[in-house]
C-alpha positions as a printed Julia matrix, in Angstrom:
352×3 Matrix{Float64}:
  80.33  103.82   91.86
  79.88  101.7    94.78
  76.93  103.29   96.48
  74.33  101.53   97.98
  73.78   98.64   95.89
  70.1    97.93   94.4
  68.59   94.25   94.74
  66.27   93.76   91.95
  64.13   90.48   91.07
  64.47   90.03   87.1
  60.32   89.98   86.58
  58.43   86.65   84.35
  60.72   85.69   81.23
  59.79   82.0    80.35
  62.69   81.91   77.4
  65.03   81.87   80.23
  66.73   78.42   79.98
  69.19   78.62   83.15
  69.69   80.24   86.56
  72.18   80.48   89.03
  73.64   82.58   92.46
  70.49   83.6    93.8
  71.66   85.39   97.05
  68.62   85.09   99.31
  66.15   82.69  100.1
  63.24   84.88   99.53
  64.53   86.18   95.74
  65.31   82.3    95.42
  61.29   81.74   96.11
  60.1    84.26   93.66
  62.64   83.12   91.0
  61.53   79.39   91.14
  58.0    80.57   91.06
  58.33   82.72   87.83
  60.69   80.98   85.88
  60.24   77.44   86.84
  63.66   77.08   86.72
  66.88   75.9    88.98
  68.15   78.41   91.41
  71.33   78.02   93.53
  71.51   79.99   96.38
  74.76   81.55   97.38
  75.33   83.5   100.75
  76.49   87.1   100.42
  78.14   88.15  103.3
  81.97   88.37  103.22
  81.8    88.0    99.23
  83.72   90.25   96.66
  82.53   93.61   95.79
  82.18   92.52   92.21
  80.14   89.53   92.46
  77.08   88.31   90.17
  74.97   86.7    92.64
  71.94   85.66   89.79
  73.1    85.43   86.18
  70.56   84.64   83.4
  71.12   82.77   80.11
  69.3    82.15   76.71
  71.53   79.38   75.22
  75.56   81.0    75.41
  73.98   84.57   75.72
  74.29   85.34   79.46
  73.54   88.58   81.41
  73.74   89.47   85.05
  70.51   90.26   86.6
  71.71   90.76   90.49
  75.28   91.81   91.38
  77.51   93.58   93.98
  78.25   96.31   91.45
  77.79   99.94   92.82
  75.82  102.63   91.27
  77.35  103.32   87.94
  78.47   99.83   87.14
  77.38   96.78   85.37
  78.36   93.34   85.87
  80.28   92.34   82.64
  79.2    88.08   82.15
  82.39   88.45   79.47
  85.1    89.71   82.07
  83.3    88.21   85.01
  83.83   91.64   86.75
  81.76   95.06   87.53
  82.89   97.5    84.79
  81.52  101.52   85.17
  78.67  102.3    82.42
  78.94  104.64   80.06
  79.02  108.03   81.36
  80.53  106.84   84.4
  84.79  106.53   84.57
  86.98  104.31   86.93
  88.54  106.46   89.59
  90.21  104.97   92.47
  88.19  101.65   92.34
  84.82  103.93   92.2
  82.59  104.29   88.89
  82.51  108.89   88.79
  80.76  111.14   86.73
  83.19  113.01   84.5
  82.65  116.17   86.59
  83.23  114.55   90.01
  86.58  112.88   88.51
  87.67  116.01   87.28
  87.42  117.55   90.99
  89.3   114.16   92.34
  92.41  115.36   89.74
  92.39  119.07   91.32
  93.09  122.19   90.62
  94.63  122.38   87.02
  93.65  118.75   86.08
  91.09  117.16   84.41
  90.08  113.49   83.72
  90.96  111.89   80.31
  90.36  108.36   79.33
  94.1   107.87   80.88
  93.02  109.22   84.24
  94.04  112.94   85.23
  95.55  115.36   82.67
  97.48  118.49   83.09
  95.7   121.21   81.51
  97.4   123.12   78.8
  97.84  126.91   79.01
  99.17  129.0    76.09
 103.36  129.12   75.69
 104.63  131.21   78.19
 101.65  131.06   80.71
 101.15  128.88   83.96
  98.41  127.55   86.27
  98.05  129.26   89.25
  97.94  126.33   91.79
  95.54  128.5    93.98
  93.0   129.09   91.27
  93.59  126.1    88.85
  93.61  128.97   85.83
  96.01  129.81   83.48
  97.47  133.14   84.54
  99.21  134.89   81.28
 103.1   135.54   80.93
 102.81  138.96   82.24
 101.13  138.02   85.33
 103.85  135.31   85.66
 106.67  137.97   85.36
 105.15  140.01   87.97
 105.21  137.09   89.95
 108.81  136.94   89.28
 109.76  140.67   89.63
 108.11  140.39   93.28
 110.35  137.49   94.29
 113.2   139.82   92.96
 113.63  138.15   89.29
 113.85  140.03   86.15
 112.44  138.36   83.25
 113.59  139.79   80.13
 112.49  140.15   76.27
 112.55  136.38   74.73
 112.51  134.98   78.12
 110.46  133.06   80.58
 110.24  132.03   83.93
 111.6   128.69   84.72
 113.25  126.08   86.54
 116.53  123.73   86.47
 116.2   120.59   84.89
 114.44  117.89   87.35
 112.36  120.31   88.57
 109.07  121.65   88.01
 107.45  125.57   88.55
 104.98  125.37   90.33
 102.9   128.9    90.78
 100.87  130.09   93.72
  99.19  132.86   93.59
 101.54  135.61   94.23
 104.67  133.03   94.8
 106.43  130.51   92.98
 109.02  127.99   93.4
 111.18  124.83   91.56
 110.29  121.79   93.16
 111.27  118.17   92.45
 109.09  116.39   89.52
 108.34  113.36   92.59
 106.56  116.54   94.23
 104.19  116.72   91.36
 102.13  113.17   90.93
  98.5   113.44   90.08
  96.43  111.59   92.5
  96.01  108.77   90.33
  99.96  108.43   89.77
 102.98  107.18   91.41
 106.64  108.01   91.76
 108.67  105.03   89.72
 112.05  106.8    90.96
 112.24  108.8    87.51
 108.89  110.23   86.77
 105.35  110.42   87.91
 103.67  107.04   86.4
  99.81  106.32   86.42
  98.81  103.59   88.76
  97.82  100.4    88.09
  93.98  100.57   87.04
  92.15   98.11   89.77
  88.91   96.58   89.37
  85.91   98.32   91.05
  86.11   97.73   94.43
  89.74   97.42   94.86
  92.72  100.15   94.89
  96.18  100.07   94.29
  98.47   99.8    97.05
 101.71  101.36   96.57
 103.62   99.77   99.11
 102.38   96.48   98.39
 102.93   96.81   94.84
  98.89   95.3    94.15
  95.93   95.87   93.98
  93.72   95.79   97.33
  90.26   94.7    98.03
  88.6    97.17  100.15
  84.64   96.3    99.4
  82.69   93.33  100.29
  79.34   92.37   99.76
  77.21   91.55  102.66
  73.48   90.5   103.66
  72.59   94.24  103.18
  72.11   96.6   100.32
  75.17   98.2   101.33
  78.64   96.88  100.49
  81.09   96.62  103.53
  84.31   98.86  103.25
  87.32   98.21  104.54
  88.36  101.86  105.7
  91.74  100.64  107.41
  93.45   98.79  104.06
  91.49  101.84  101.84
  93.25  104.66  104.28
  96.54  102.56  104.2
  96.78  102.11  100.4
  95.51  105.45   99.69
  98.0   107.76  102.27
 100.28  104.96  103.1
 100.89  102.85  105.95
 100.9   103.95  109.47
 104.57  104.95  110.32
 105.72  104.65  106.78
 105.99  107.27  103.57
 103.28  108.43  102.29
 102.34  107.95   98.9
 102.96  110.45   96.04
  99.42  110.78   95.4
  98.94  112.26   98.65
 101.92  113.76   99.2
 102.54  115.75   96.2
  98.81  117.49   96.93
 100.7   119.57   99.24
 104.62  118.98   98.84
 104.92  121.23   95.75
 104.04  124.35   97.56
 107.04  124.41   99.76
 106.51  128.11  100.52
 103.12  127.12  102.49
 105.56  125.63  104.92
 108.35  128.17  105.23
 110.92  126.23  103.41
 113.78  127.91  101.85
 115.17  127.57   98.91
 117.91  124.46   98.86
 116.34  122.81  101.67
 113.75  119.75  102.93
 111.51  119.19  105.62
 109.79  116.14  106.71
 106.18  116.86  107.48
 104.57  114.22  109.42
 100.81  113.59  108.88
  98.11  112.23  110.83
  95.06  111.45  108.42
  91.61  110.61  110.44
  88.59  109.42  108.33
  85.28  109.44  110.67
  82.49  107.73  109.95
  79.21  108.82  111.97
  77.15  106.0   111.89
  79.49  104.33  109.83
  78.11  105.67  107.05
  80.78  106.24  104.44
  78.99  109.28  102.59
  78.79  111.05  106.08
  82.46  110.9   106.3
  85.08  113.48  107.48
  88.25  113.92  107.02
  90.9   115.24  109.53
  94.62  116.1   109.39
  97.19  117.07  112.19
 100.38  118.25  110.35
 103.55  118.74  112.2
 107.48  118.84  111.33
 108.59  115.63  112.01
 112.42  117.06  113.28
 110.76  119.25  115.96
 107.55  118.69  116.19
 106.14  121.98  115.91
 103.07  122.13  113.66
 103.59  123.43  110.24
 102.17  127.03  109.39
  98.93  127.39  108.95
  98.8   127.74  105.13
 100.61  124.58  104.97
  98.12  122.86  107.3
  95.16  124.08  104.92
  97.33  122.21  101.85
  97.56  119.33  103.58
  93.81  119.18  104.82
  92.71  120.02  101.08
  95.29  117.28   99.58
  93.46  114.35  102.27
  90.12  115.33  101.3
  90.87  114.98   97.51
  92.38  111.58   98.11
  89.33  110.57   99.98
  86.45  112.16   97.66
  85.63  108.66   95.5
  85.55  106.68   98.86
  83.09  109.2   100.04
  80.98  109.49   96.74
  80.59  105.68   96.56
  79.11  105.26   99.95
  78.15  102.07  101.52
  78.97  100.83  105.18
  82.24  101.66  107.14
  83.61   98.28  108.7
  84.8   100.47  111.5
  83.67  104.02  113.09
  87.06  105.76  111.81
  90.43  104.75  110.52
  93.72  106.52  111.31
  97.17  106.24  109.85
 100.69  108.63  110.12
 103.05  109.26  107.39
 105.86  111.11  106.54
 106.18  113.3   103.5
 109.61  115.1   102.25
 108.7   118.39  101.01
 111.48  120.08   99.47
 112.2   123.47   97.89
 114.72  122.82   95.09
 115.16  126.46   93.71
 114.51  129.61   93.2
 112.68  130.12   89.85
 115.0   131.91   87.02
 114.56  133.13   83.54
 115.18  130.68   81.01
 115.12  130.98   77.39
 111.86  131.02   75.66
 112.62  128.02   73.47
 114.91  125.21   75.48
 116.21  124.85   79.04
 118.94  126.5    81.02
């Protein structure tokens, strides 16, 4: 992760033939004394969050002794960038443990090498979004019965093509596929697709269509995090559309917002991340949600779902730590929430 990076000196090694990129004058003096070699001092302030400051070589074999890589990452001299160590996974510009990555993916998903993946249930069973657990077909049928839908022998509860069934506790709804993306996905117009995996300290900005660097080295032992850039890339630009990764975290539950079948509502969300003493690890996520048309606040359950989605997106940033470039960062975005259709019985094999 991009936690406070450890500035470590190398120790004595008479076989070292060449040293470059020592970051500070005090380190330079120590290295020259220990190795009697050439050291070049480079200013650390304002540099990328994936740099090697001290490279040690024996012939053509080089390793990085001092870098801006955070905890869980190391500098790869072959690829000339920070890479996650074994046991850590590249998630939203950070290096997270499997447990942390699973939590980021959210209920009903887990982390794999390719990113967030849907948990698989037995045929006919469904994931309950309120718990993240698979519920048996019989319980799904009870949900259907409570909605006035009768599921017969050889049938399961399902949805029309282009939509997906979402079970949320005692309720269920059919929602557009665009409202079901994982936190590491974007909507490409036809399907949820994995976002470009950026280097450590950078994040994919779907609005710009490029990786945006948000972590920079500094003269201290902490990385400086451009929180405004991170917030805009993660949730959406101020006044614009929310990212699919963020909006899908709550738009897949239209009943939480009281939206009837066949209806759509635009929800306006203000997301604010505050950092006491500018410490990223102490960051607090707050949201304010309202219907864009009327300005009325959304129902309490909808507001809670929005808040949970915002905190889920922010989790890798807070785990990474560092020092915020500002005390807070805010964006206001709009997310469409569509209740496409009421679930209906479909054949257990095949579609409607």
